[in-house]
Amino acid sequence: QQGPEVTPLLPADQVTATSSPPQLLNSLSVDPDAGCRFGQYFRDGRRKVDYILVYHHKRPAGTRGPGWPQSRDPRGPGISCVRRCPGKVTKIHGVGFVKIHAPWSVLCREAEFLKLKMPTKKMYHMSKTRGLLKTISSVLQKITDPIQPRVAEHRPQTMKRLSYPFSREKQHLEAGAAGRGAYGNCCPSLSPPQVYEILKRTTCTKAKYSMGQGEGRRKDSALLSKRRKCGEYGITSLLANGVYSAAYPLHDVSSLDTRSLLYEEWASYGVFYKYQPIDLVRKYFGEKIGLYFAWLGAYTQMLIPASVVGVIVFLYGCATMDENIPSMEMCDQRHNITMCPLCDKTCSYWKMSSACATARASHLFDNPATVFFSVFMALWAATFMEHWKRKQMRLNYRWDLTGFEEEEFPPQDHPRAEYEARVLEKSLRKESKNKETDKVKLTWRDRFPAYFTNLVSIIAVTFAIVLGVIIYRISTAAALAMNSSPSVRSNIRVTVTATAVIINLVVIILLDEVYGCIARWLTTIEVPKTEKSFEERLTFKAFLLKFVNSYTPIFYVAFFKGWFVGRPGDYVYIFRSFRMEECAPRGCLMELCIQLSIIMLGKQLIQNNLFEIGIPKMKKFVRYLKLRRQSAAAPEELVKRRQRYEVDYNLEPFAGLTPEVIQFGFVTLFVASFPLAPLFALLRAGGGVLRAGPSSPGIWYNILRGVGKLAVIINAFVISFTSDFIPRLVYLYMYSQNGTMHGFVNHTLSFFNVSDFQNGTAPSDPLDLGYEVQICRYKDYREPPWSGHKYDVSKEFWAVLAARLAFVIVFQNLVMFMSDFVDWVIPDIPKDISQQIHKEKVLMVELFMREEQGKQQLLDTWMEKDREDQEPCNHHSATPRPDGGPGRGGAYRGGIL
């Protein structure tokens, strides 16, 4: 609450509370918070508020809220614990604020433990490019100058401070050591994360067992039994259990200029075409968010060449549409090919020429150029990952984040409170059974129920989505087939596809929000040991569930629809009544393209406008109305100026950042069927995407790399089994009589005698076309009815299948080899950065050597001065001889000196 008293956190079993000042003195003071700078500092004006804990209460203002109990930090206490001061109330009714201050010694201890790199006073010149590279760099800089942000931090650096892992013994080398002041924060921009790390490690028991209310100290066994009843809690558990409603650092009002500059040069729609001021973003938001937006910028930049090539492939399909012989044959009325019914009884025979529009549109995406584009996108994905690794290494060097991976013993994450509680329960169970309890930890047997629940949940979700999509499409097609309108019956396939995709889109968007909670629940029951492990498992589960949610309908259309249909007279049924769907005569690639485009565009438009713009603005408006209502009911003196922690409390909580991996999947996984996907992704990524969720750079990189590898396999199967690329090649080189594609459509259609229909499945109106049909055609490679093995698969089927499998093997291995070759050729660390890191190490050794030499010279100077000071004493104590020689004992004393 406003104006709390500060009490140091003691290493004993109880906290000593400072007596509160009388309420009368507070009321007579002119402005007790005059030196607080509106809540950013304590009343002495020197100690900064590093973190805020918020709790709700329904008690009078004079009663105390939840304190922070005994610290069980393995590295000792250090954060100041606060209590509320009676007579002062906040301007938000029913809300209490706990201010936390971390002294300089605590922050420095954390910085040393985490091996944070700090800048020194030593500066050095960064090596510059020379020769041709310098010329190219200067030309590019002049060309891109209009799209560069107008901020000082974005200018090329020529000087850099030497940095080293922080050490309390060498604080005098730090750049800001002289001007640290009374507050003495060794790195103010890093104090909130350091404080939060301490709060996560600090485990606290319930108040009645730890606040020391007359019970005194207890024996270890009694304390263990009480811990078992009440559990141990860190700040994450206290937040999850509702003990505290929020925990956050304060916005620094001194950085308002930086915020306004970011708004003008980065967060405005008018500067969407400019480069991002990444250094300014990092300065205001920190390294983690800076790296995220750097990744987003690199992703957007790499989408430009992919979009250009995709548009060229699409234009090639448009230019060659009228030259495509299979499409011309399907649209030719003279062929008069009669197709078999699409459903039982209610559907009639139909002309292949009625699918002319679909056949012509399919050529836009099913042409030889799409194979080239698939190979190109696989190499693009590998190049993008290498480009990002190099860019990240440059940023790590520029922001002094390098060196952590080189540590022999990097700092270990502290176990989570939930993990320690489970381990404590397990050790107590073993102790009750008189078993050894040394080195108790959770094994896979302890986590097996959680693993089983995860597996069953993911499989059940996948099966439910696939089954729901299939049942809807089949039942809708059967219902539309019974419609009396000829126009409705003639457009069954288009209607079913469009409505199914729209329903899928709505379900995907809604379930995306639900799956985040499911992923967190599944991760919680696993009880990971550390926060890093928890975050990585949560990230993977959230990605896996959203991947299944987004791509299951697409996988069904691409690889399952049309392959398990059966044949006329022997169709495959679901629940004995619904017949499996068939693909169009030109295959399911066009339907796959429609599915991808609608889902991708719909997710971008709805999620961008509704979830990322509309809902936050709506929440902001609701908060404004709520604050306005509270301000109207509050006294006038409380409305004049709100404290910083009260203003920040009303902001929307930050939940994290999630790279657009699902969108990256749309760009790479099925790009063979939708070459315009990179263009649509570019329009989306150019606006900057903030999505709530977990954030762990390491796991995201592995997921992106896995998606890139999976894209090669999926595109190989799409080209081979979903499109007609392989059947066209087989026909052209094995069965064509004149070396052209004439006759290809007729080659892919089999014959069926209508007299072989099963009872009750023949069309109810066999004369719907105006004549009696004896033979109808269907898309498959089977023997004709006049053959001795009628309706068996033909030798053409096996030839095409062998060619398809051979193409998958060759394509996959060739593209994988090319991707690995790109990965091998491009080094992860740029050569100039590697040289600069080596130069820093050499300069650091020289700096330390000069420091040691200076210390030695200073020590020698002191010894020499001490020797000179002692010389007069020696001469005075000696007895002078008449001949002027040394007195008695003089030589001896001189020898000793």
mmCIF file with all atom_site columns, N, CA, C and O in Angstrom, residues 642-676:
data_model
loop_
_atom_site.group_PDB
_atom_site.id
_atom_site.type_symbol
_atom_site.label_atom_id
_atom_site.label_alt_id
_atom_site.label_comp_id
_atom_site.label_asym_id
_atom_site.label_entity_id
_atom_site.label_seq_id
_atom_site.pdbx_PDB_ins_code
_atom_site.Cartn_x
_atom_site.Cartn_y
_atom_site.Cartn_z
_atom_site.occupancy
_atom_site.B_iso_or_equiv
_atom_site.pdbx_formal_charge
_atom_site.auth_seq_id
_atom_site.auth_comp_id
_atom_site.auth_asym_id
_atom_site.auth_atom_id
_atom_site.pdbx_PDB_model_num
ATOM 1   N N  . ARG A 1 642 ? -2.231 9.664   -9.463  1.00 0.00 ? 642 ARG A N  1
ATOM 2   C CA . ARG A 1 642 ? -2.119 8.262   -9.108  1.00 0.00 ? 642 ARG A CA 1
ATOM 3   C C  . ARG A 1 642 ? -0.656 7.876   -9.075  1.00 0.00 ? 642 ARG A C  1
ATOM 4   O O  . ARG A 1 642 ? 0.160  8.390   -9.829  1.00 0.00 ? 642 ARG A O  1
ATOM 5   N N  . GLN A 1 643 ? -0.342 6.941   -8.191  1.00 0.00 ? 643 GLN A N  1
ATOM 6   C CA . GLN A 1 643 ? 1.017  6.449   -8.095  1.00 0.00 ? 643 GLN A CA 1
ATOM 7   C C  . GLN A 1 643 ? 1.340  5.568   -9.297  1.00 0.00 ? 643 GLN A C  1
ATOM 8   O O  . GLN A 1 643 ? 0.466  5.000   -9.944  1.00 0.00 ? 643 GLN A O  1
ATOM 9   N N  . ARG A 1 644 ? 2.656  5.444   -9.553  1.00 0.00 ? 644 ARG A N  1
ATOM 10  C CA . ARG A 1 644 ? 3.097  4.682   -10.721 1.00 0.00 ? 644 ARG A CA 1
ATOM 11  C C  . ARG A 1 644 ? 2.650  3.230   -10.646 1.00 0.00 ? 644 ARG A C  1
ATOM 12  O O  . ARG A 1 644 ? 2.242  2.637   -11.645 1.00 0.00 ? 644 ARG A O  1
ATOM 13  N N  . TYR A 1 645 ? 2.708  2.642   -9.473  1.00 0.00 ? 645 TYR A N  1
ATOM 14  C CA . TYR A 1 645 ? 2.334  1.234   -9.345  1.00 0.00 ? 645 TYR A CA 1
ATOM 15  C C  . TYR A 1 645 ? 0.834  1.045   -9.532  1.00 0.00 ? 645 TYR A C  1
ATOM 16  O O  . TYR A 1 645 ? 0.380  -0.018  -9.934  1.00 0.00 ? 645 TYR A O  1
ATOM 17  N N  . GLU A 1 646 ? 0.024  2.065   -9.227  1.00 0.00 ? 646 GLU A N  1
ATOM 18  C CA . GLU A 1 646 ? -1.408 1.976   -9.474  1.00 0.00 ? 646 GLU A CA 1
ATOM 19  C C  . GLU A 1 646 ? -1.725 2.099   -10.954 1.00 0.00 ? 646 GLU A C  1
ATOM 20  O O  . GLU A 1 646 ? -2.610 1.418   -11.480 1.00 0.00 ? 646 GLU A O  1
ATOM 21  N N  . VAL A 1 647 ? -1.007 2.957   -11.653 1.00 0.00 ? 647 VAL A N  1
ATOM 22  C CA . VAL A 1 647 ? -1.199 3.104   -13.101 1.00 0.00 ? 647 VAL A CA 1
ATOM 23  C C  . VAL A 1 647 ? -0.812 1.819   -13.818 1.00 0.00 ? 647 VAL A C  1
ATOM 24  O O  . VAL A 1 647 ? -1.521 1.331   -14.701 1.00 0.00 ? 647 VAL A O  1
ATOM 25  N N  . ASP A 1 648 ? 0.326  1.239   -13.431 1.00 0.00 ? 648 ASP A N  1
ATOM 26  C CA . ASP A 1 648 ? 0.783  0.015   -14.090 1.00 0.00 ? 648 ASP A CA 1
ATOM 27  C C  . ASP A 1 648 ? -0.104 -1.183  -13.769 1.00 0.00 ? 648 ASP A C  1
ATOM 28  O O  . ASP A 1 648 ? -0.200 -2.119  -14.563 1.00 0.00 ? 648 ASP A O  1
ATOM 29  N N  . TYR A 1 649 ? -0.744 -1.159  -12.598 1.00 0.00 ? 649 TYR A N  1
ATOM 30  C CA . TYR A 1 649 ? -1.623 -2.270  -12.232 1.00 0.00 ? 649 TYR A CA 1
ATOM 31  C C  . TYR A 1 649 ? -2.803 -2.394  -13.195 1.00 0.00 ? 649 TYR A C  1
ATOM 32  O O  . TYR A 1 649 ? -3.296 -3.496  -13.452 1.00 0.00 ? 649 TYR A O  1
ATOM 33  N N  . ASN A 1 650 ? -3.245 -1.279  -13.762 1.00 0.00 ? 650 ASN A N  1
ATOM 34  C CA . ASN A 1 650 ? -4.391 -1.291  -14.667 1.00 0.00 ? 650 ASN A CA 1
ATOM 35  C C  . ASN A 1 650 ? -4.013 -1.624  -16.104 1.00 0.00 ? 650 ASN A C  1
ATOM 36  O O  . ASN A 1 650 ? -4.882 -1.661  -16.975 1.00 0.00 ? 650 ASN A O  1
ATOM 37  N N  . LEU A 1 651 ? -2.733 -1.859  -16.362 1.00 0.00 ? 651 LEU A N  1
ATOM 38  C CA . LEU A 1 651 ? -2.316 -2.270  -17.703 1.00 0.00 ? 651 LEU A CA 1
ATOM 39  C C  . LEU A 1 651 ? -2.625 -3.749  -17.913 1.00 0.00 ? 651 LEU A C  1
ATOM 40  O O  . LEU A 1 651 ? -2.766 -4.514  -16.972 1.00 0.00 ? 651 LEU A O  1
ATOM 41  N N  . GLU A 1 652 ? -2.704 -4.134  -19.181 1.00 0.00 ? 652 GLU A N  1
ATOM 42  C CA . GLU A 1 652 ? -2.974 -5.535  -19.515 1.00 0.00 ? 652 GLU A CA 1
ATOM 43  C C  . GLU A 1 652 ? -1.756 -6.385  -19.185 1.00 0.00 ? 652 GLU A C  1
ATOM 44  O O  . GLU A 1 652 ? -0.626 -6.036  -19.540 1.00 0.00 ? 652 GLU A O  1
ATOM 45  N N  . PRO A 1 653 ? -1.925 -7.521  -18.505 1.00 0.00 ? 653 PRO A N  1
ATOM 46  C CA . PRO A 1 653 ? -0.766 -8.363  -18.159 1.00 0.00 ? 653 PRO A CA 1
ATOM 47  C C  . PRO A 1 653 ? -0.070 -8.878  -19.411 1.00 0.00 ? 653 PRO A C  1
ATOM 48  O O  . PRO A 1 653 ? -0.710 -9.210  -20.413 1.00 0.00 ? 653 PRO A O  1
ATOM 49  N N  . PHE A 1 654 ? 1.246  -8.944  -19.336 1.00 0.00 ? 654 PHE A N  1
ATOM 50  C CA . PHE A 1 654 ? 2.053  -9.467  -20.435 1.00 0.00 ? 654 PHE A CA 1
ATOM 51  C C  . PHE A 1 654 ? 2.237  -10.962 -20.249 1.00 0.00 ? 654 PHE A C  1
ATOM 52  O O  . PHE A 1 654 ? 2.720  -11.408 -19.207 1.00 0.00 ? 654 PHE A O  1
ATOM 53  N N  . ALA A 1 655 ? 1.825  -11.736 -21.256 1.00 0.00 ? 655 ALA A N  1
ATOM 54  C CA . ALA A 1 655 ? 1.855  -13.196 -21.126 1.00 0.00 ? 655 ALA A CA 1
ATOM 55  C C  . ALA A 1 655 ? 3.006  -13.835 -21.872 1.00 0.00 ? 655 ALA A C  1
ATOM 56  O O  . ALA A 1 655 ? 3.253  -15.018 -21.731 1.00 0.00 ? 655 ALA A O  1
ATOM 57  N N  . GLY A 1 656 ? 3.718  -13.088 -22.713 1.00 0.00 ? 656 GLY A N  1
ATOM 58  C CA . GLY A 1 656 ? 4.843  -13.675 -23.421 1.00 0.00 ? 656 GLY A CA 1
ATOM 59  C C  . GLY A 1 656 ? 4.736  -13.466 -24.913 1.00 0.00 ? 656 GLY A C  1
ATOM 60  O O  . GLY A 1 656 ? 3.824  -12.811 -25.421 1.00 0.00 ? 656 GLY A O  1
ATOM 61  N N  . LEU A 1 657 ? 5.687  -14.049 -25.636 1.00 0.00 ? 657 LEU A N  1
ATOM 62  C CA . LEU A 1 657 ? 5.764  -13.916 -27.088 1.00 0.00 ? 657 LEU A CA 1
ATOM 63  C C  . LEU A 1 657 ? 5.870  -15.296 -27.709 1.00 0.00 ? 657 LEU A C  1
ATOM 64  O O  . LEU A 1 657 ? 6.534  -16.177 -27.178 1.00 0.00 ? 657 LEU A O  1
ATOM 65  N N  . THR A 1 658 ? 5.215  -15.455 -28.838 1.00 0.00 ? 658 THR A N  1
ATOM 66  C CA . THR A 1 658 ? 5.267  -16.724 -29.547 1.00 0.00 ? 658 THR A CA 1
ATOM 67  C C  . THR A 1 658 ? 5.569  -16.454 -31.018 1.00 0.00 ? 658 THR A C  1
ATOM 68  O O  . THR A 1 658 ? 4.792  -15.769 -31.687 1.00 0.00 ? 658 THR A O  1
ATOM 69  N N  . PRO A 1 659 ? 6.682  -16.932 -31.553 1.00 0.00 ? 659 PRO A N  1
ATOM 70  C CA . PRO A 1 659 ? 6.928  -16.774 -32.981 1.00 0.00 ? 659 PRO A CA 1
ATOM 71  C C  . PRO A 1 659 ? 5.823  -17.425 -33.816 1.00 0.00 ? 659 PRO A C  1
ATOM 72  O O  . PRO A 1 659 ? 5.171  -18.374 -33.382 1.00 0.00 ? 659 PRO A O  1
ATOM 73  N N  . GLU A 1 660 ? 5.625  -16.917 -35.018 1.00 0.00 ? 660 GLU A N  1
ATOM 74  C CA . GLU A 1 660 ? 4.554  -17.406 -35.876 1.00 0.00 ? 660 GLU A CA 1
ATOM 75  C C  . GLU A 1 660 ? 4.954  -18.728 -36.526 1.00 0.00 ? 660 GLU A C  1
ATOM 76  O O  . GLU A 1 660 ? 5.168  -18.796 -37.740 1.00 0.00 ? 660 GLU A O  1
ATOM 77  N N  . VAL A 1 661 ? 5.062  -19.773 -35.703 1.00 0.00 ? 661 VAL A N  1
ATOM 78  C CA . VAL A 1 661 ? 5.479  -21.072 -36.225 1.00 0.00 ? 661 VAL A CA 1
ATOM 79  C C  . VAL A 1 661 ? 4.377  -21.684 -37.076 1.00 0.00 ? 661 VAL A C  1
ATOM 80  O O  . VAL A 1 661 ? 4.660  -22.343 -38.087 1.00 0.00 ? 661 VAL A O  1
ATOM 81  N N  . ILE A 1 662 ? 3.109  -21.504 -36.694 1.00 0.00 ? 662 ILE A N  1
ATOM 82  C CA . ILE A 1 662 ? 2.012  -22.048 -37.487 1.00 0.00 ? 662 ILE A CA 1
ATOM 83  C C  . ILE A 1 662 ? 2.003  -21.401 -38.867 1.00 0.00 ? 662 ILE A C  1
ATOM 84  O O  . ILE A 1 662 ? 1.812  -22.073 -39.885 1.00 0.00 ? 662 ILE A O  1
ATOM 85  N N  . GLN A 1 663 ? 2.221  -20.087 -38.899 1.00 0.00 ? 663 GLN A N  1
ATOM 86  C CA . GLN A 1 663 ? 2.296  -19.417 -40.198 1.00 0.00 ? 663 GLN A CA 1
ATOM 87  C C  . GLN A 1 663 ? 3.517  -19.882 -40.986 1.00 0.00 ? 663 GLN A C  1
ATOM 88  O O  . GLN A 1 663 ? 3.460  -20.051 -42.198 1.00 0.00 ? 663 GLN A O  1
ATOM 89  N N  . PHE A 1 664 ? 4.631  -20.099 -40.302 1.00 0.00 ? 664 PHE A N  1
ATOM 90  C CA . PHE A 1 664 ? 5.818  -20.644 -40.955 1.00 0.00 ? 664 PHE A CA 1
ATOM 91  C C  . PHE A 1 664 ? 5.512  -22.009 -41.571 1.00 0.00 ? 664 PHE A C  1
ATOM 92  O O  . PHE A 1 664 ? 6.024  -22.349 -42.637 1.00 0.00 ? 664 PHE A O  1
ATOM 93  N N  . GLY A 1 665 ? 4.642  -22.782 -40.905 1.00 0.00 ? 665 GLY A N  1
ATOM 94  C CA . GLY A 1 665 ? 4.220  -24.057 -41.464 1.00 0.00 ? 665 GLY A CA 1
ATOM 95  C C  . GLY A 1 665 ? 3.383  -23.884 -42.718 1.00 0.00 ? 665 GLY A C  1
ATOM 96  O O  . GLY A 1 665 ? 3.535  -24.639 -43.688 1.00 0.00 ? 665 GLY A O  1
ATOM 97  N N  . PHE A 1 666 ? 2.477  -22.898 -42.729 1.00 0.00 ? 666 PHE A N  1
ATOM 98  C CA . PHE A 1 666 ? 1.705  -22.634 -43.941 1.00 0.00 ? 666 PHE A CA 1
ATOM 99  C C  . PHE A 1 666 ? 2.614  -22.254 -45.104 1.00 0.00 ? 666 PHE A C  1
ATOM 100 O O  . PHE A 1 666 ? 2.346  -22.594 -46.256 1.00 0.00 ? 666 PHE A O  1
ATOM 101 N N  . VAL A 1 667 ? 3.682  -21.539 -44.808 1.00 0.00 ? 667 VAL A N  1
ATOM 102 C CA . VAL A 1 667 ? 4.589  -21.076 -45.858 1.00 0.00 ? 667 VAL A CA 1
ATOM 103 C C  . VAL A 1 667 ? 5.417  -22.222 -46.426 1.00 0.00 ? 667 VAL A C  1
ATOM 104 O O  . VAL A 1 667 ? 5.748  -22.228 -47.616 1.00 0.00 ? 667 VAL A O  1
ATOM 105 N N  . THR A 1 668 ? 5.752  -23.209 -45.600 1.00 0.00 ? 668 THR A N  1
ATOM 106 C CA . THR A 1 668 ? 6.697  -24.232 -46.035 1.00 0.00 ? 668 THR A CA 1
ATOM 107 C C  . THR A 1 668 ? 6.066  -25.608 -46.252 1.00 0.00 ? 668 THR A C  1
ATOM 108 O O  . THR A 1 668 ? 6.447  -26.321 -47.189 1.00 0.00 ? 668 THR A O  1
ATOM 109 N N  . LEU A 1 669 ? 5.102  -26.009 -45.410 1.00 0.00 ? 669 LEU A N  1
ATOM 110 C CA . LEU A 1 669 ? 4.636  -27.397 -45.436 1.00 0.00 ? 669 LEU A CA 1
ATOM 111 C C  . LEU A 1 669 ? 3.897  -27.737 -46.728 1.00 0.00 ? 669 LEU A C  1
ATOM 112 O O  . LEU A 1 669 ? 4.159  -28.761 -47.350 1.00 0.00 ? 669 LEU A O  1
ATOM 113 N N  . PHE A 1 670 ? 2.926  -26.904 -47.132 1.00 0.00 ? 670 PHE A N  1
ATOM 114 C CA . PHE A 1 670 ? 2.087  -27.211 -48.293 1.00 0.00 ? 670 PHE A CA 1
ATOM 115 C C  . PHE A 1 670 ? 2.280  -26.175 -49.401 1.00 0.00 ? 670 PHE A C  1
ATOM 116 O O  . PHE A 1 670 ? 1.349  -25.846 -50.120 1.00 0.00 ? 670 PHE A O  1
ATOM 117 N N  . VAL A 1 671 ? 3.495  -25.667 -49.503 1.00 0.00 ? 671 VAL A N  1
ATOM 118 C CA . VAL A 1 671 ? 3.738  -24.604 -50.478 1.00 0.00 ? 671 VAL A CA 1
ATOM 119 C C  . VAL A 1 671 ? 3.614  -25.114 -51.908 1.00 0.00 ? 671 VAL A C  1
ATOM 120 O O  . VAL A 1 671 ? 3.387  -24.334 -52.844 1.00 0.00 ? 671 VAL A O  1
ATOM 121 N N  . ALA A 1 672 ? 3.715  -26.417 -52.118 1.00 0.00 ? 672 ALA A N  1
ATOM 122 C CA . ALA A 1 672 ? 3.558  -26.969 -53.464 1.00 0.00 ? 672 ALA A CA 1
ATOM 123 C C  . ALA A 1 672 ? 2.148  -26.777 -53.989 1.00 0.00 ? 672 ALA A C  1
ATOM 124 O O  . ALA A 1 672 ? 1.939  -26.732 -55.206 1.00 0.00 ? 672 ALA A O  1
ATOM 125 N N  . SER A 1 673 ? 1.168  -26.658 -53.115 1.00 0.00 ? 673 SER A N  1
ATOM 126 C CA . SER A 1 673 ? -0.215 -26.477 -53.552 1.00 0.00 ? 673 SER A CA 1
ATOM 127 C C  . SER A 1 673 ? -0.672 -25.034 -53.470 1.00 0.00 ? 673 SER A C  1
ATOM 128 O O  . SER A 1 673 ? -1.759 -24.706 -53.941 1.00 0.00 ? 673 SER A O  1
ATOM 129 N N  . PHE A 1 674 ? 0.130  -24.142 -52.868 1.00 0.00 ? 674 PHE A N  1
ATOM 130 C CA . PHE A 1 674 ? -0.289 -22.755 -52.719 1.00 0.00 ? 674 PHE A CA 1
ATOM 131 C C  . PHE A 1 674 ? 0.940  -21.848 -52.782 1.00 0.00 ? 674 PHE A C  1
ATOM 132 O O  . PHE A 1 674 ? 1.454  -21.407 -51.767 1.00 0.00 ? 674 PHE A O  1
ATOM 133 N N  . PRO A 1 675 ? 1.439  -21.513 -53.980 1.00 0.00 ? 675 PRO A N  1
ATOM 134 C CA . PRO A 1 675 ? 2.651  -20.692 -54.100 1.00 0.00 ? 675 PRO A CA 1
ATOM 135 C C  . PRO A 1 675 ? 2.495  -19.271 -53.566 1.00 0.00 ? 675 PRO A C  1
ATOM 136 O O  . PRO A 1 675 ? 3.507  -18.598 -53.341 1.00 0.00 ? 675 PRO A O  1
ATOM 137 N N  . LEU A 1 676 ? 1.268  -18.795 -53.394 1.00 0.00 ? 676 LEU A N  1
ATOM 138 C CA . LEU A 1 676 ? 1.071  -17.432 -52.905 1.00 0.00 ? 676 LEU A CA 1
ATOM 139 C C  . LEU A 1 676 ? 1.138  -17.340 -51.377 1.00 0.00 ? 676 LEU A C  1
ATOM 140 O O  . LEU A 1 676 ? 0.945  -16.247 -50.827 1.00 0.00 ? 676 LEU A O  1
#
